[in-house]
Coordinates of C-alpha atoms and ligand atoms in Angstrom, one line a residue:
M1 CA -0.2 -0.1 0.1
E2 CA 1.1 3.5 -0.9
S3 CA 2.1 5.8 2.0
L4 CA 3.3 9.2 2.5
T5 CA 5.8 10.3 5.4
L6 CA 5.2 13.8 6.6
P7 CA 8.4 15.5 8.2
A8 CA 8.2 17.0 11.6
V9 CA 7.4 20.7 11.6
R10 CA 6.6 23.0 14.1
H11 CA 4.9 26.0 12.2
A12 CA 2.0 26.6 10.2
Y13 CA 1.5 30.2 8.1
G14 CA 0.2 31.5 5.2
T15 CA -3.2 31.7 3.2
V16 CA -5.1 28.7 1.2
K17 CA -8.0 29.2 -0.9
L18 CA -10.5 26.5 -0.4
P19 CA -12.0 24.2 -2.7
G20 CA -15.7 23.9 -3.0
S21 CA -18.3 22.5 -0.2
K22 CA -18.9 19.2 -1.0
S23 CA -22.5 19.5 0.8
I24 CA -23.1 22.5 -1.3
S25 CA -21.7 21.4 -4.8
N26 CA -23.9 18.1 -4.5
R27 CA -27.1 19.5 -3.7
T28 CA -26.7 22.2 -6.0
L29 CA -26.2 19.9 -9.0
L30 CA -29.1 17.7 -8.2
L31 CA -31.4 21.0 -7.9
A32 CA -29.7 22.6 -11.0
A33 CA -30.7 19.3 -12.7
L34 CA -34.3 19.3 -11.4
A35 CA -34.6 22.8 -12.2
Q36 CA -36.4 24.7 -14.9
G37 CA -34.1 26.5 -17.0
D38 CA -30.0 26.4 -17.1
T39 CA -27.7 27.1 -14.0
E40 CA -24.0 28.1 -14.1
I41 CA -22.6 26.9 -10.9
H42 CA -19.2 28.5 -10.2
E43 CA -16.1 27.0 -7.7
L44 CA -18.0 23.5 -8.2
L45 CA -15.9 20.8 -6.0
A46 CA -13.8 18.6 -8.3
S47 CA -13.4 15.5 -6.0
D48 CA -14.6 11.6 -6.1
D49 CA -17.9 12.7 -4.2
T50 CA -18.7 15.4 -6.8
Q51 CA -17.3 13.2 -9.8
R52 CA -20.3 10.3 -8.8
M53 CA -23.1 12.9 -8.8
L54 CA -21.9 14.5 -12.2
D55 CA -21.7 10.9 -13.7
A56 CA -24.9 9.6 -12.4
L57 CA -26.6 12.7 -13.6
R58 CA -25.0 12.5 -17.1
I59 CA -26.2 8.7 -17.0
L60 CA -29.8 9.9 -16.2
G61 CA -29.7 12.3 -19.1
V62 CA -29.0 15.5 -18.0
K63 CA -26.9 18.0 -20.0
L64 CA -23.8 19.1 -18.4
E65 CA -21.1 21.2 -19.8
Q66 CA -17.9 22.3 -18.1
T67 CA -17.5 25.8 -19.0
G68 CA -14.2 26.4 -16.8
L69 CA -12.0 24.8 -14.5
H70 CA -14.5 25.1 -11.5
Q71 CA -17.5 26.1 -13.6
W72 CA -20.3 24.0 -14.9
Q73 CA -23.5 24.7 -16.9
V74 CA -26.3 22.7 -16.0
H75 CA -29.3 22.2 -18.3
G76 CA -32.6 21.7 -16.1
T77 CA -35.0 18.8 -16.7
C78 CA -38.1 20.7 -15.2
G79 CA -38.4 18.1 -12.5
E80 CA -38.2 15.0 -15.2
F81 CA -34.8 13.1 -15.6
P82 CA -35.0 11.9 -19.5
V83 CA -33.5 8.3 -19.0
K84 CA -36.2 6.0 -17.5
Q85 CA -33.8 2.9 -17.0
A86 CA -30.3 3.1 -15.5
A87 CA -27.5 1.2 -13.1
L88 CA -26.1 4.2 -11.3
F89 CA -22.3 3.8 -9.2
L90 CA -22.3 6.2 -6.6
G91 CA -18.9 5.4 -4.8
N92 CA -19.2 6.4 -1.2
A93 CA -20.9 9.6 -1.4
G94 CA -23.8 10.0 1.0
T95 CA -24.4 13.2 -0.5
A96 CA -25.3 11.7 -3.9
F97 CA -26.7 8.2 -2.5
R98 CA -29.1 9.2 -0.4
P99 CA -30.8 12.5 -2.2
L100 CA -30.8 10.2 -5.5
T101 CA -32.7 7.6 -3.7
A102 CA -35.4 9.7 -3.1
A103 CA -35.3 11.5 -6.5
L104 CA -35.3 8.5 -8.4
A105 CA -38.2 6.9 -6.2
L106 CA -40.2 9.6 -7.7
S107 CA -39.2 9.6 -11.1
H108 CA -41.1 6.8 -12.4
G109 CA -38.4 4.7 -14.1
N110 CA -36.3 1.5 -13.0
Y111 CA -33.1 2.4 -11.4
E112 CA -30.1 0.2 -9.5
L113 CA -27.9 2.4 -7.2
S114 CA -24.6 0.9 -5.8
G115 CA -21.4 2.0 -4.3
I116 CA -18.3 0.9 -2.8
A117 CA -18.3 -2.0 -0.3
R118 CA -18.3 0.2 2.5
M119 CA -21.3 2.3 1.0
H120 CA -23.1 -1.3 1.3
E121 CA -22.7 -1.1 5.0
R122 CA -24.0 2.7 5.7
P123 CA -27.5 2.5 6.8
I124 CA -30.3 3.5 4.4
G125 CA -33.2 1.7 5.7
D126 CA -35.0 4.7 7.6
L127 CA -35.1 6.9 4.1
V128 CA -36.3 3.6 2.3
D129 CA -39.0 2.7 5.1
T130 CA -40.1 6.3 4.7
L131 CA -40.1 6.3 1.0
N132 CA -42.3 2.8 0.7
A133 CA -44.6 3.5 3.4
A134 CA -45.7 6.6 0.9
G135 CA -46.1 4.3 -2.2
A136 CA -42.5 4.0 -3.5
A137 CA -41.2 0.7 -4.8
I138 CA -37.6 0.4 -3.2
E139 CA -36.1 -2.9 -2.8
Y140 CA -32.9 -4.0 -1.2
L141 CA -30.6 -6.2 -3.5
Q142 CA -28.3 -7.7 -0.8
N143 CA -28.9 -6.8 2.8
P144 CA -32.2 -5.2 4.2
G145 CA -31.7 -1.6 5.3
F146 CA -28.5 -0.8 2.9
P147 CA -27.5 -0.4 -0.6
P148 CA -27.5 -1.8 -3.4
L149 CA -31.2 -1.0 -4.1
H150 CA -33.6 -1.4 -7.1
I151 CA -36.4 1.2 -7.5
R152 CA -39.2 0.5 -9.7
P153 CA -42.0 2.8 -10.8
A154 CA -44.4 3.9 -8.3
T155 CA -46.4 6.9 -7.5
L156 CA -46.5 8.3 -4.3
N157 CA -49.3 9.4 -2.2
T158 CA -48.6 12.5 0.2
S159 CA -51.5 13.3 1.5
E160 CA -50.3 12.1 4.9
A161 CA -47.5 13.3 6.9
L162 CA -44.1 11.3 5.9
R163 CA -42.8 10.2 9.0
V164 CA -38.7 9.8 8.8
R165 CA -36.4 8.9 11.8
G166 CA -33.7 11.7 12.3
D167 CA -31.2 10.1 14.6
V168 CA -29.1 8.0 12.0
S169 CA -28.0 10.5 9.5
S170 CA -29.9 14.0 8.6
Q171 CA -29.1 13.2 4.8
F172 CA -32.2 11.0 4.9
L173 CA -34.3 14.4 5.8
T174 CA -32.2 16.4 3.4
A175 CA -33.2 13.5 0.4
L176 CA -37.0 13.5 1.4
L177 CA -36.8 17.7 1.5
M178 CA -35.4 18.0 -2.2
A179 CA -37.2 14.9 -3.7
L180 CA -40.7 15.6 -2.6
P181 CA -41.5 18.9 -4.7
L182 CA -41.5 16.6 -7.7
T183 CA -45.0 15.6 -6.6
G184 CA -46.4 19.1 -7.1
E185 CA -48.7 18.3 -3.9
E186 CA -48.5 19.8 -0.6
A187 CA -46.1 17.3 1.5
R188 CA -45.6 17.6 5.1
I189 CA -42.4 15.5 6.8
E190 CA -42.2 14.8 10.4
V191 CA -38.8 13.9 12.3
I192 CA -39.2 10.7 14.9
G193 CA -36.4 11.1 17.2
E194 CA -33.7 13.5 18.1
L195 CA -32.8 15.4 14.7
I196 CA -28.9 14.8 14.3
S197 CA -26.4 17.2 12.4
K198 CA -29.1 19.8 12.1
P199 CA -27.0 22.7 10.3
Y200 CA -27.0 20.4 7.4
I201 CA -30.6 20.8 7.0
D202 CA -30.3 24.4 7.3
I203 CA -28.0 24.0 3.9
T204 CA -30.7 21.8 2.3
L205 CA -33.4 24.6 3.1
N206 CA -31.0 27.5 2.1
L207 CA -30.5 25.5 -1.5
M208 CA -33.9 25.0 -2.0
R209 CA -34.9 28.7 -1.4
Q210 CA -32.0 29.8 -3.9
F211 CA -34.1 27.1 -6.2
G212 CA -37.4 29.0 -5.5
I213 CA -38.8 26.8 -2.9
E214 CA -39.7 28.1 0.6
V215 CA -40.1 25.0 3.3
L216 CA -42.2 25.6 6.2
R217 CA -40.5 24.6 9.1
E218 CA -41.6 24.2 12.7
H219 CA -38.9 23.7 15.2
W220 CA -37.0 20.4 13.9
R221 CA -40.0 18.2 14.0
T222 CA -42.5 19.2 11.1
F223 CA -41.4 20.5 7.6
T224 CA -44.1 21.2 4.8
I225 CA -43.3 21.6 1.1
P226 CA -46.1 23.8 -0.2
A227 CA -48.4 22.3 -2.7
G228 CA -47.3 23.3 -6.4
S229 CA -43.6 24.2 -5.5
R230 CA -41.4 23.9 -8.6
Y231 CA -37.6 24.4 -8.8
K232 CA -36.7 27.3 -10.5
S233 CA -32.9 28.1 -11.8
P234 CA -31.7 31.1 -10.0
G235 CA -29.2 31.8 -13.0
I236 CA -26.1 31.4 -10.8
V237 CA -24.4 29.7 -7.7
H238 CA -21.5 30.1 -6.2
V239 CA -20.5 27.2 -4.0
E240 CA -18.6 28.5 -1.2
G241 CA -15.4 26.8 0.4
D242 CA -15.9 23.9 2.1
A243 CA -15.8 24.5 6.1
S244 CA -14.9 21.0 6.9
S245 CA -12.0 21.1 4.4
A246 CA -11.2 24.5 6.3
S247 CA -11.1 22.6 10.0
Y248 CA -7.5 21.4 9.1
F249 CA -5.5 24.1 8.2
L250 CA -7.6 26.4 10.7
A251 CA -6.3 23.6 13.4
A252 CA -2.9 24.1 11.8
G253 CA -2.8 27.9 12.6
A254 CA -3.7 27.0 16.2
I255 CA -1.3 24.5 16.7
G256 CA 1.5 26.1 14.8
Q257 CA 1.1 29.4 15.9
G258 CA -0.2 30.7 12.7
P259 CA -1.2 33.1 11.0
V260 CA -3.2 31.1 8.7
T261 CA -6.0 32.4 6.5
V262 CA -8.1 30.3 4.7
E263 CA -10.4 31.8 1.8
G264 CA -13.7 31.0 0.7
V265 CA -16.0 30.8 3.7
G266 CA -16.7 33.4 6.5
R267 CA -19.1 34.9 8.4
N268 CA -22.0 34.8 6.4
S269 CA -21.3 31.0 5.4
I270 CA -24.4 28.6 5.2
Q271 CA -22.2 25.6 6.4
G272 CA -22.5 24.2 10.1
D273 CA -18.9 23.4 10.2
V274 CA -17.7 27.2 10.1
R275 CA -18.7 26.8 13.8
F276 CA -15.8 24.6 14.5
V277 CA -13.9 28.1 15.0
E278 CA -16.1 28.3 18.2
A279 CA -14.0 25.3 19.3
L280 CA -10.8 26.9 18.7
E281 CA -11.6 29.9 20.2
R282 CA -12.4 27.9 23.6
M283 CA -9.7 26.2 23.3
G284 CA -7.5 29.6 23.4
A285 CA -6.8 30.1 19.6
D286 CA -7.3 33.6 18.3
V287 CA -10.0 34.0 15.4
N288 CA -10.5 36.7 13.0
T289 CA -13.4 36.6 10.6
G290 CA -14.4 38.5 7.5
D291 CA -17.3 37.8 5.2
H292 CA -15.1 35.5 3.0
W293 CA -12.1 34.3 5.1
I294 CA -11.3 33.2 8.4
K295 CA -7.9 33.8 10.1
V296 CA -6.3 32.2 12.9
H297 CA -3.6 32.2 15.0
S298 CA -2.3 31.5 18.5
T299 CA 0.3 31.8 21.4
P300 CA 3.1 29.8 21.9
G301 CA 2.2 27.2 24.7
K302 CA -0.2 24.5 25.0
L303 CA -3.9 24.7 24.0
K304 CA -6.8 24.2 26.3
A305 CA -8.4 21.1 26.9
L306 CA -12.1 20.9 25.5
D307 CA -15.2 19.4 26.8
M308 CA -18.1 19.6 24.0
D309 CA -21.2 18.3 22.4
C310 CA -20.1 18.1 18.9
N311 CA -23.5 16.8 17.2
H312 CA -23.7 19.9 15.2
I313 CA -20.6 19.6 13.4
P314 CA -19.6 15.8 13.0
D315 CA -17.3 16.2 10.3
A316 CA -15.4 19.2 11.9
A317 CA -15.2 17.4 15.2
M318 CA -12.9 14.7 14.2
T319 CA -10.2 17.6 13.4
L320 CA -10.8 18.5 17.5
A321 CA -9.7 14.9 18.1
I322 CA -6.2 15.9 16.7
L323 CA -6.6 19.4 18.5
A324 CA -6.9 17.3 21.8
L325 CA -3.4 15.7 21.5
F326 CA -2.0 19.6 21.9
A327 CA -4.1 20.5 24.8
D328 CA -3.2 21.0 28.6
G329 CA -5.1 18.1 29.5
T330 CA -8.0 15.6 28.9
S331 CA -10.8 16.7 26.0
T332 CA -14.3 15.1 25.8
L333 CA -16.1 15.2 22.1
R334 CA -19.6 14.2 23.2
N335 CA -22.7 13.2 21.3
I336 CA -20.9 11.6 18.0
A337 CA -22.5 8.2 17.8
S338 CA -23.3 9.2 14.0
W339 CA -19.1 8.4 13.5
R340 CA -19.8 4.7 13.6
V341 CA -21.5 4.9 10.0
K342 CA -19.4 7.0 8.2
E343 CA -16.6 6.4 5.8
T344 CA -15.6 4.1 8.0
D345 CA -16.4 3.3 12.4
R346 CA -14.9 6.7 12.9
L347 CA -15.0 6.4 16.7
A348 CA -12.9 2.9 16.6
A349 CA -10.7 4.2 14.0
M350 CA -10.1 7.2 15.5
A351 CA -9.5 5.7 19.0
T352 CA -7.0 3.1 17.5
E353 CA -4.9 5.6 15.9
L354 CA -4.6 8.3 18.7
R355 CA -3.4 5.4 20.3
K356 CA -0.6 4.8 18.2
V357 CA 0.9 8.8 18.5
G358 CA 0.8 7.9 22.6
A359 CA -2.8 9.3 23.4
V360 CA -4.4 7.8 26.0
V361 CA -8.2 7.4 24.7
E362 CA -11.5 6.0 26.1
E363 CA -14.1 5.1 23.3
G364 CA -17.7 5.3 24.5
N365 CA -20.9 4.5 22.6
D366 CA -21.2 8.1 21.5
Y367 CA -18.0 10.0 22.7
L368 CA -14.3 10.1 22.7
R369 CA -12.1 11.1 25.9
I370 CA -8.5 11.8 25.0
T371 CA -5.6 12.2 27.2
P372 CA -2.5 13.7 25.2
P373 CA 0.8 12.1 26.0
D374 CA 3.6 13.9 27.3
A375 CA 5.8 13.3 24.1
L376 CA 4.0 12.5 20.8
T377 CA 5.4 9.1 19.3
P378 CA 7.5 9.9 16.2
N379 CA 7.1 8.0 12.9
A380 CA 3.9 6.2 13.7
C381 CA 2.5 4.6 10.7
I382 CA -1.7 5.9 10.6
D383 CA -3.9 3.8 8.8
T384 CA -6.7 5.6 7.4
Y385 CA -9.7 3.2 6.7
D386 CA -10.7 4.8 3.0
D387 CA -11.7 7.5 4.9
H388 CA -10.4 11.1 3.7
R389 CA -10.9 12.7 7.4
M390 CA -8.8 10.1 8.8
A391 CA -5.7 11.2 6.3
M392 CA -6.3 14.8 6.6
C393 CA -6.6 14.9 10.6
F394 CA -3.6 12.7 11.1
S395 CA -1.3 14.9 8.9
L396 CA -1.7 17.6 11.6
V397 CA 0.3 15.4 14.1
A398 CA 3.6 16.4 12.0
L399 CA 3.3 20.0 13.6
G400 CA 3.9 18.4 16.9
G401 CA 7.6 18.4 15.9
V402 CA 7.5 14.7 15.0
P403 CA 7.5 12.9 11.5
I404 CA 4.4 10.6 10.8
V405 CA 3.5 8.2 8.0
I406 CA 0.2 8.0 6.5
N407 CA -0.9 5.0 4.7
D408 CA -3.1 5.3 1.5
P409 CA -2.7 9.2 1.5
N410 CA -4.9 9.0 -1.7
C411 CA -8.4 8.3 0.1
V412 CA -8.5 12.4 0.5
A413 CA -9.6 12.3 -3.4
K414 CA -13.1 11.9 -2.0
T415 CA -13.4 15.4 -0.8
F416 CA -9.9 17.1 -1.6
P417 CA -7.7 15.7 -4.0
D418 CA -4.6 17.7 -3.5
Y419 CA -5.0 18.3 0.3
F420 CA -1.1 17.1 0.8
E421 CA 0.4 19.6 -1.6
R422 CA -1.8 22.4 0.2
F423 CA -0.6 21.3 3.8
S424 CA 3.0 21.1 2.9
A425 CA 2.9 24.5 1.3
L426 CA 1.7 26.0 4.7
V427 CA 3.8 24.4 7.1
H428 CA 7.5 25.0 8.2
A429 CA 10.3 23.8 10.4
Ligands
S3P501 O1 -25.6 16.8 4.3 C1 -24.7 16.7 4.1 O2 -24.0 17.5 3.4 C2 -23.9 15.8 5.1 C3 -24.4 15.2 6.6 C4 -23.7 15.0 7.3 O3 -24.1 13.4 7.4 P1 -25.0 13.1 8.9 O4 -26.4 14.0 8.6 O5 -24.9 11.6 8.3 O6 -24.5 13.1 9.9 C5 -22.2 15.0 7.2 O7 -21.3 13.9 8.0 C6 -21.7 14.5 5.8 O8 -20.3 14.6 5.5 C7 -22.3 15.7 4.8
PEP502 C1 -19.6 11.6 6.2 C2 -19.0 12.1 5.4 O1 -19.5 12.0 3.9 P1 -20.9 11.5 3.1 O2 -21.4 12.6 2.8 O3 -20.7 10.5 2.1 O4 -21.9 11.1 4.2 C3 -17.8 13.2 5.5 O5 -17.8 13.6 4.3 O6 -17.3 13.3 6.2

């Protein structure tokens, strides 16, 4: 297996222009494909997850043209995919698999959806149950509750509220919200159980609004899509920089004194992961924010340990687990059970790999408690479990003045193909 050795460094400073947000890119592609009119998308993320969505839409008959390095023109289909029989391979992209499942359940065709082996271990039963209860015809091709799926033509009845569980992944609710306007009827969704990862629902509602649909939200329980809702292209959509990808550089600024500036997200961001900076501030770093940039620096010395509910920032919270190695005591990251059903079991993977660099780690069902070592272990070989965030997170250990080996570094391609080039340009002995 390929591996990458990152040399020992102590400082991080400079400016990084962020790649586009994965969450905004894949939502925008789907909504632009379903809309009336053409949409020009600027700063679209170029990565494995967005490539899976682009490939799928093309197979479904959507006309897509690349008009610049990160610029695409999408010709809207007015809610009707031209191709009615297709097999789609969606890799490990949750933001493609879940929303396309719901949209295709309403598209009156025969579709097979599959992914990599790990995608076939990631749950989708809550979404399928909700859609089938409303009349959809979705079957499991292997294990009940999991991809791959076969979707047959069916008509959904939305006269009664659709009830969906919210405590495994918010992507099920996102998928229903984005797809139900295709019925043209009023649709109500009731969330059962505590909704996790709430800020991702805000991204969904924000983008639906940009495409002309205003969802009525009552607390985090009930969502109503008005009758006659239709997606209309706003003309141009600018994709913000990815706030989760920003977390690695912002953390580098906190560990390696900075200043590190990320460009592409700022105080007006629609992404919940910008709230990662609140944790950085609590740990003692200095944060400045403009409309489209965030800057972090810190004074030499240890960061303050943290005890935090991380449910609202599940992806950036992984970066906090690495920051805990540089803190003055034991840190606890709480309410992160969803880590177990992502690219890998991230609670187990993070605990195992943090121990390799010398930390003492307690792995709970839904929390991690991390006590940093007196000295980090040099030359630890970090397994990344085909999880882009494991690879990006552990690069930060090099800032503790120890070399570190990252196995299978190319797994970062899921959301950030040139991450290691950007990281290496920012860090200094
Ligand atoms: O809707 C989205 O864009 C996402 C929602 C989150 O998933 P969960 O809702 O499963 O926590 C997040 O972890 C994922 O990277 C992207
Ligand atoms: C959980 C993630 O991805 P997905 O969109 O596939 O759920 C992630 O990017 O951390």
